[in-house]
mmCIF file of C-alpha atoms and ligand atoms in Angstrom:
data_model
loop_
_atom_site.group_PDB
_atom_site.id
_atom_site.type_symbol
_atom_site.label_atom_id
_atom_site.label_comp_id
_atom_site.label_asym_id
_atom_site.label_seq_id
_atom_site.Cartn_x
_atom_site.Cartn_y
_atom_site.Cartn_z
ATOM 1 C CA MET U 120 -29.759 -15.683 -51.224
ATOM 2 C CA VAL U 121 -31.653 -15.635 -47.830
ATOM 3 C CA GLU U 122 -30.668 -19.294 -47.521
ATOM 4 C CA GLN U 123 -27.084 -18.767 -48.059
ATOM 5 C CA LEU U 124 -27.081 -15.736 -45.659
ATOM 6 C CA GLN U 125 -28.708 -17.982 -43.130
ATOM 7 C CA LYS U 126 -25.963 -20.415 -43.560
ATOM 8 C CA LEU U 127 -23.192 -17.749 -43.223
ATOM 9 C CA VAL U 128 -24.864 -16.444 -39.978
ATOM 10 C CA ALA U 129 -25.024 -20.117 -38.640
ATOM 11 C CA LEU U 130 -21.266 -20.558 -39.538
ATOM 12 C CA GLN U 131 -20.450 -17.180 -37.847
ATOM 13 C CA THR U 132 -22.373 -18.473 -34.766
ATOM 14 C CA VAL U 133 -20.279 -21.538 -34.641
ATOM 15 C CA ASP U 134 -17.088 -19.626 -35.206
ATOM 16 C CA LEU U 135 -17.778 -17.303 -32.433
ATOM 17 C CA LYS U 136 -18.602 -20.181 -30.182
ATOM 18 C CA ILE U 137 -15.086 -21.882 -31.194
ATOM 19 C CA GLN U 138 -13.375 -18.603 -30.542
ATOM 20 C CA GLU U 139 -14.916 -18.396 -27.081
ATOM 21 C CA MET U 140 -14.022 -21.892 -26.407
ATOM 22 C CA GLU U 141 -10.242 -21.305 -27.512
ATOM 23 C CA ARG U 142 -10.129 -18.488 -25.010
ATOM 24 C CA THR U 143 -11.497 -20.535 -22.204
ATOM 25 C CA LYS U 144 -9.051 -23.457 -23.106
ATOM 26 C CA ASP U 145 -6.014 -21.074 -22.998
ATOM 27 C CA GLU U 146 -7.106 -19.833 -19.556
ATOM 28 C CA ILE U 147 -6.892 -23.499 -17.922
ATOM 29 C CA PRO U 148 -3.023 -23.753 -18.178
ATOM 30 C CA GLN U 149 -2.806 -20.184 -16.646
ATOM 31 C CA ARG U 150 -5.082 -21.201 -13.824
ATOM 32 C CA ILE U 151 -2.966 -24.228 -13.216
ATOM 33 C CA VAL U 152 0.264 -22.288 -13.105
ATOM 34 C CA ALA U 153 -1.397 -19.765 -10.729
ATOM 35 C CA LEU U 154 -2.450 -22.529 -8.380
ATOM 36 C CA GLU U 155 0.933 -24.105 -8.355
ATOM 37 C CA GLU U 156 2.665 -20.763 -7.921
ATOM 38 C CA ASP U 157 0.450 -20.115 -4.746
ATOM 39 C CA PHE U 158 1.414 -23.424 -3.408
ATOM 40 C CA LYS U 159 5.024 -22.812 -4.116
ATOM 41 C CA LYS U 160 4.957 -19.501 -2.325
ATOM 42 C CA GLU U 161 3.484 -21.066 0.650
ATOM 43 C CA GLU U 162 5.985 -23.876 0.469
ATOM 44 C CA GLU U 163 8.795 -21.360 0.576
ATOM 45 C CA ARG U 164 7.328 -19.514 3.533
ATOM 46 C CA VAL U 165 7.169 -22.730 5.571
ATOM 47 C CA GLN U 166 10.699 -23.653 4.484
ATOM 48 C CA SER U 167 12.089 -20.301 5.711
ATOM 49 C CA LEU U 168 10.166 -20.900 8.996
ATOM 50 C CA ARG U 169 11.780 -24.358 9.231
ATOM 51 C CA LEU U 170 15.380 -22.778 8.572
ATOM 52 C CA GLU U 171 14.571 -20.195 11.290
ATOM 53 C CA VAL U 172 13.611 -22.820 13.859
ATOM 54 C CA GLU U 173 16.850 -24.850 13.067
ATOM 55 C CA LYS U 174 18.821 -21.635 13.422
ATOM 56 C CA LEU U 175 17.342 -20.963 16.740
ATOM 57 C CA GLN U 176 17.882 -24.561 18.029
ATOM 58 C CA LYS U 177 21.554 -24.237 17.102
ATOM 59 C CA GLU U 178 22.033 -20.907 18.677
ATOM 60 C CA ARG U 179 20.339 -22.435 21.823
ATOM 61 C CA ARG U 180 22.760 -25.359 21.926
ATOM 62 C CA VAL U 181 25.768 -23.044 21.463
ATOM 63 C CA LYS U 182 24.591 -20.805 24.390
ATOM 64 C CA GLU U 183 23.887 -23.598 26.646
ATOM 65 C CA ARG U 184 27.306 -25.209 26.088
ATOM 66 C CA GLU U 185 28.812 -21.769 26.711
ATOM 67 C CA LEU U 186 26.914 -21.520 30.082
ATOM 68 C CA GLU U 187 28.004 -24.851 31.033
ATOM 69 C CA GLU U 188 31.646 -24.059 30.427
ATOM 70 C CA GLU U 189 31.272 -20.892 32.395
ATOM 71 C CA ILE U 190 29.574 -22.577 35.349
ATOM 72 C CA ASP U 191 32.381 -24.979 35.367
ATOM 73 C CA ARG U 192 34.765 -22.172 35.317
ATOM 74 C CA VAL U 193 33.109 -20.481 38.419
ATOM 75 C CA LYS U 194 33.169 -23.769 40.227
ATOM 76 C CA LYS U 195 36.893 -24.026 39.561
ATOM 77 C CA ALA U 196 37.350 -20.238 40.682
ATOM 78 C CA GLU U 197 35.505 -20.985 43.815
ATOM 79 C CA ALA U 198 37.647 -23.979 44.577
ATOM 80 C CA ARG U 199 40.687 -21.824 44.031
ATOM 81 C CA ILE U 200 39.639 -19.326 46.627
ATOM 82 C CA PHE U 201 40.967 -21.583 49.385
ATOM 83 C CA GLU U 202 44.408 -21.794 47.911
ATOM 84 C CA VAL U 203 45.015 -18.138 47.567
ATOM 85 C CA LYS U 204 47.843 -16.744 49.654
ATOM 86 C CA THR U 205 47.432 -13.076 49.473
ATOM 87 C CA ASN U 206 44.465 -10.564 50.059
ATOM 88 C CA LYS U 207 45.172 -9.067 46.715
ATOM 89 C CA GLU U 208 44.806 -12.556 45.050
ATOM 90 C CA TYR U 209 41.811 -13.190 47.042
ATOM 91 C CA GLN U 210 40.162 -10.087 46.035
ATOM 92 C CA ALA U 211 40.891 -10.803 42.409
ATOM 93 C CA VAL U 212 39.392 -14.331 42.462
ATOM 94 C CA LEU U 213 36.363 -12.929 44.190
ATOM 95 C CA LYS U 214 35.883 -10.333 41.490
ATOM 96 C CA GLU U 215 36.444 -12.909 38.773
ATOM 97 C CA ILE U 216 33.630 -15.177 40.299
ATOM 98 C CA GLU U 217 31.230 -12.120 40.761
ATOM 99 C CA ASN U 218 31.795 -11.131 36.995
ATOM 100 C CA ALA U 219 31.340 -14.735 35.773
ATOM 101 C CA LYS U 220 28.210 -15.121 37.778
ATOM 102 C CA LYS U 221 26.763 -11.861 36.451
ATOM 103 C CA LEU U 222 27.631 -12.975 32.844
ATOM 104 C CA ASN U 223 26.075 -16.325 33.443
ATOM 105 C CA ARG U 224 22.774 -14.732 34.655
ATOM 106 C CA GLU U 225 22.617 -12.724 31.449
ATOM 107 C CA ARG U 226 23.307 -15.909 29.575
ATOM 108 C CA GLU U 227 20.479 -17.610 31.166
ATOM 109 C CA GLU U 228 18.177 -14.700 30.275
ATOM 110 C CA GLU U 229 19.322 -14.952 26.702
ATOM 111 C CA ILE U 230 18.614 -18.609 26.685
ATOM 112 C CA LEU U 231 15.112 -18.210 28.015
ATOM 113 C CA GLY U 232 14.528 -15.583 25.282
ATOM 114 C CA ILE U 233 15.573 -18.022 22.548
ATOM 115 C CA LEU U 234 13.360 -20.740 24.138
ATOM 116 C CA GLU U 235 10.358 -18.354 24.005
ATOM 117 C CA ARG U 236 10.922 -17.492 20.385
ATOM 118 C CA LEU U 237 11.609 -21.081 19.563
ATOM 119 C CA GLU U 238 8.347 -22.224 21.238
ATOM 120 C CA GLU U 239 6.460 -19.620 19.178
ATOM 121 C CA MET U 240 8.334 -20.274 15.915
ATOM 122 C CA GLN U 241 7.717 -24.145 16.350
ATOM 123 C CA GLN U 242 4.084 -23.454 16.652
ATOM 124 C CA ASN U 243 4.023 -21.260 13.587
ATOM 125 C CA LEU U 244 5.908 -24.050 11.742
ATOM 126 C CA GLY U 245 3.687 -26.738 12.871
ATOM 127 C CA GLN U 246 0.563 -24.622 11.779
ATOM 128 C CA GLY U 247 2.392 -23.881 8.562
ATOM 129 C CA GLU U 248 3.224 -27.524 7.756
ATOM 130 C CA LYS U 249 -0.280 -28.755 8.502
ATOM 131 C CA GLY U 250 -1.651 -25.945 6.297
ATOM 132 C CA LEU U 251 0.680 -26.745 3.496
ATOM 133 C CA GLU U 252 -0.375 -30.382 3.659
ATOM 134 C CA ALA U 253 -3.851 -29.345 3.285
ATOM 135 C CA GLN U 254 -3.025 -26.933 0.448
ATOM 136 C CA ARG U 255 -1.094 -29.549 -1.362
ATOM 137 C CA LYS U 256 -4.090 -31.769 -1.481
ATOM 138 C CA GLU U 257 -6.448 -29.078 -2.452
ATOM 139 C CA CYS U 258 -4.034 -27.738 -5.114
ATOM 140 C CA GLN U 259 -3.607 -31.228 -6.539
ATOM 141 C CA ARG U 260 -7.491 -31.726 -6.608
ATOM 142 C CA GLN U 261 -8.101 -28.435 -8.278
ATOM 143 C CA VAL U 262 -5.271 -29.088 -10.919
ATOM 144 C CA ASN U 263 -6.716 -32.646 -11.615
ATOM 145 C CA GLU U 264 -10.132 -31.200 -12.018
ATOM 146 C CA LEU U 265 -8.891 -28.383 -14.466
ATOM 147 C CA ARG U 266 -7.091 -31.142 -16.406
ATOM 148 C CA GLN U 267 -10.241 -33.160 -16.598
ATOM 149 C CA LYS U 268 -12.099 -30.013 -17.729
ATOM 150 C CA ALA U 269 -9.367 -29.263 -20.414
ATOM 151 C CA ASP U 270 -9.813 -32.906 -21.747
ATOM 152 C CA SER U 271 -13.631 -32.791 -21.963
ATOM 153 C CA PHE U 272 -13.324 -29.268 -23.325
ATOM 154 C CA ALA U 273 -11.157 -30.496 -26.118
ATOM 155 C CA GLU U 274 -13.593 -33.085 -27.083
ATOM 156 C CA GLU U 275 -16.479 -30.585 -26.974
ATOM 157 C CA MET U 276 -14.300 -28.339 -29.227
ATOM 158 C CA ALA U 277 -13.421 -31.045 -31.618
ATOM 159 C CA SER U 278 -17.066 -31.825 -32.116
ATOM 160 C CA GLU U 279 -18.001 -28.007 -32.738
ATOM 161 C CA VAL U 280 -15.032 -28.009 -35.224
ATOM 162 C CA GLN U 281 -16.680 -31.006 -37.047
ATOM 163 C CA HIS U 282 -19.835 -29.173 -37.015
ATOM 164 C CA ARG U 283 -18.181 -26.156 -38.584
ATOM 165 C CA GLU U 284 -16.516 -28.122 -41.340
ATOM 166 C CA ALA U 285 -19.961 -29.780 -42.132
ATOM 167 C CA GLN U 286 -21.444 -26.266 -42.345
ATOM 168 C CA LYS U 287 -18.576 -25.020 -44.601
ATOM 169 C CA LYS U 288 -19.397 -27.619 -47.151
ATOM 170 C CA GLU U 289 -22.934 -26.371 -47.501
ATOM 171 C CA ILE U 290 -21.641 -22.819 -48.623
ATOM 172 C CA PRO U 291 -20.517 -22.159 -52.138
ATOM 173 C CA PRO U 292 -16.748 -21.879 -52.335
ATOM 174 C CA ASP U 293 -16.736 -18.232 -53.541
ATOM 175 C CA LEU U 294 -18.757 -17.033 -50.774
ATOM 176 C CA LEU U 295 -16.944 -19.128 -48.082
ATOM 177 C CA ASN U 296 -13.563 -17.750 -49.221
ATOM 178 C CA LYS U 297 -14.948 -14.389 -48.947
ATOM 179 C CA TYR U 298 -16.297 -15.210 -45.407
ATOM 180 C CA LEU U 299 -13.038 -16.806 -44.405
ATOM 181 C CA MET U 300 -10.911 -13.886 -45.669
ATOM 182 C CA LEU U 301 -13.218 -11.514 -43.502
ATOM 183 C CA LEU U 302 -13.020 -13.649 -40.627
ATOM 184 C CA GLU U 303 -9.236 -13.351 -40.588
ATOM 185 C CA LYS U 304 -8.957 -9.782 -41.304
ATOM 186 C CA ARG U 305 -11.911 -8.560 -39.112
ATOM 187 C CA GLN U 306 -10.938 -9.891 -35.648
ATOM 188 C CA GLY U 307 -13.093 -13.060 -36.017
ATOM 189 C CA ILE U 308 -16.206 -11.521 -37.123
ATOM 190 C CA ALA U 309 -17.137 -11.768 -40.905
ATOM 191 C CA VAL U 310 -20.904 -11.501 -40.650
ATOM 192 C CA ALA U 311 -22.301 -8.476 -38.576
ATOM 193 C CA ARG U 312 -25.837 -7.992 -37.336
ATOM 194 C CA VAL U 313 -27.509 -4.656 -38.228
ATOM 195 C CA ARG U 314 -29.880 -3.334 -35.466
ATOM 196 C CA ASN U 315 -32.022 -0.166 -36.080
ATOM 197 C CA GLY U 316 -29.792 0.623 -39.115
ATOM 198 C CA VAL U 317 -26.571 0.541 -37.401
ATOM 199 C CA CYS U 318 -23.923 -2.161 -38.103
ATOM 200 C CA GLN U 319 -23.193 -3.842 -34.693
ATOM 201 C CA ALA U 320 -19.667 -4.643 -35.602
ATOM 202 C CA CYS U 321 -18.406 -1.143 -36.306
ATOM 203 C CA ASN U 322 -21.336 1.016 -35.135
ATOM 204 C CA MET U 323 -21.707 2.759 -38.611
ATOM 205 C CA ASN U 324 -25.158 4.076 -39.398
ATOM 206 C CA LEU U 325 -26.269 2.638 -42.746
ATOM 207 C CA ARG U 326 -27.734 4.958 -45.319
ATOM 208 C CA PRO U 327 -31.443 4.668 -45.404
ATOM 209 C CA GLN U 328 -31.267 3.309 -48.916
ATOM 210 C CA LEU U 329 -28.916 0.610 -48.044
ATOM 211 C CA TYR U 330 -30.784 -0.329 -44.965
ATOM 212 C CA ILE U 331 -33.873 -0.781 -46.975
ATOM 213 C CA GLU U 332 -31.936 -2.960 -49.488
ATOM 214 C CA LEU U 333 -30.611 -5.026 -46.657
ATOM 215 C CA GLN U 334 -34.145 -5.742 -45.473
ATOM 216 C CA LYS U 335 -35.133 -7.094 -48.973
ATOM 217 C CA GLN U 336 -32.598 -9.753 -48.239
ATOM 218 C CA ASP U 337 -32.120 -10.595 -51.897
ATOM 219 C CA ARG U 338 -28.449 -9.815 -52.418
ATOM 220 C CA LEU U 339 -25.401 -9.678 -50.093
ATOM 221 C CA ILE U 340 -24.898 -6.353 -48.528
ATOM 222 C CA PHE U 341 -21.433 -5.210 -47.207
ATOM 223 C CA CYS U 342 -20.991 -2.699 -44.443
ATOM 224 C CA PRO U 343 -19.467 0.347 -46.423
ATOM 225 C CA ASN U 344 -17.315 1.039 -43.391
ATOM 226 C CA CYS U 345 -15.875 -2.352 -42.081
ATOM 227 C CA ASN U 346 -16.765 -4.455 -45.254
ATOM 228 C CA ARG U 347 -18.360 -7.229 -43.193
ATOM 229 C CA ILE U 348 -21.379 -9.166 -44.655
ATOM 230 C CA LEU U 349 -24.480 -7.597 -43.060
ATOM 231 C CA PHE U 350 -27.538 -9.332 -42.003
ATOM 232 C CA TRP U 351 -30.704 -7.644 -40.678
ATOM 233 C CA GLU U 352 -31.294 -8.553 -36.996
ATOM 234 C CA ASN U 353 -35.188 -8.832 -37.536
ATOM 235 C CA GLY U 354 -34.969 -10.737 -40.752
ATOM 236 C CA SER U 355 -35.275 -14.330 -41.653
ATOM 237 C CA THR U 356 -31.695 -14.845 -40.973
ATOM 238 C CA LYS U 357 -31.925 -14.126 -37.316
ATOM 239 C CA PRO U 358 -29.800 -16.714 -35.684
ATOM 240 C CA LYS U 359 -31.187 -19.251 -33.260
ATOM 241 C CA GLU U 360 -30.577 -18.597 -29.641
ATOM 242 C CA THR U 361 -28.061 -20.849 -28.313
HETATM 243 ZN ZN1 ZN A 1350 -19.567 -2.319 -40.168
#
């Protein structure tokens, strides 16, 4: 019986290892998605900077054209001043010129403001694009590394699964079925160690009589609370440290 229990404990050890590997394996695609999402976010940020720069450049062109037209208009008005016949007309043209010049100064100020903003935005965009390129490479590198890791991990897992199948063959079918049923119903733990009289899977204190029985290791003992197969931590079934 000790020998069978030892085999069950060994099988449980492999099963736990495989469960842990499955969890790690599932994490890899999530990490890849997270990396790609980070990159996408940065890409969107840089793209919105780019659009902002384009918008400002367009605004600048419109304002500059407007200013040119207005300067032209002032020149024409200035030429007209020699043709006016009456004082009233003269005053009106002067006023028109004065107003136009004032508006043009405001336009110039506006254009200067746009140029300043444009310079700053272009600097940000340049940095963003450079950073994005570096991030693209880094993201690609990490994704490749994770994919490679997933591949070698899959191989490692396959060999553990093979190992488990070989171990299963060593266990009598009735006992194996019992084990597999418990494994399924008890969150992947069918065999529980007992430490100081306590089932380590459900924390139940064993009755002293049962604990003594367990230590004899001459028959299978089940936890009265969680029904798992018990093994005495200090007994000869103690699993090898892995
Ligand atoms: Zn228990």
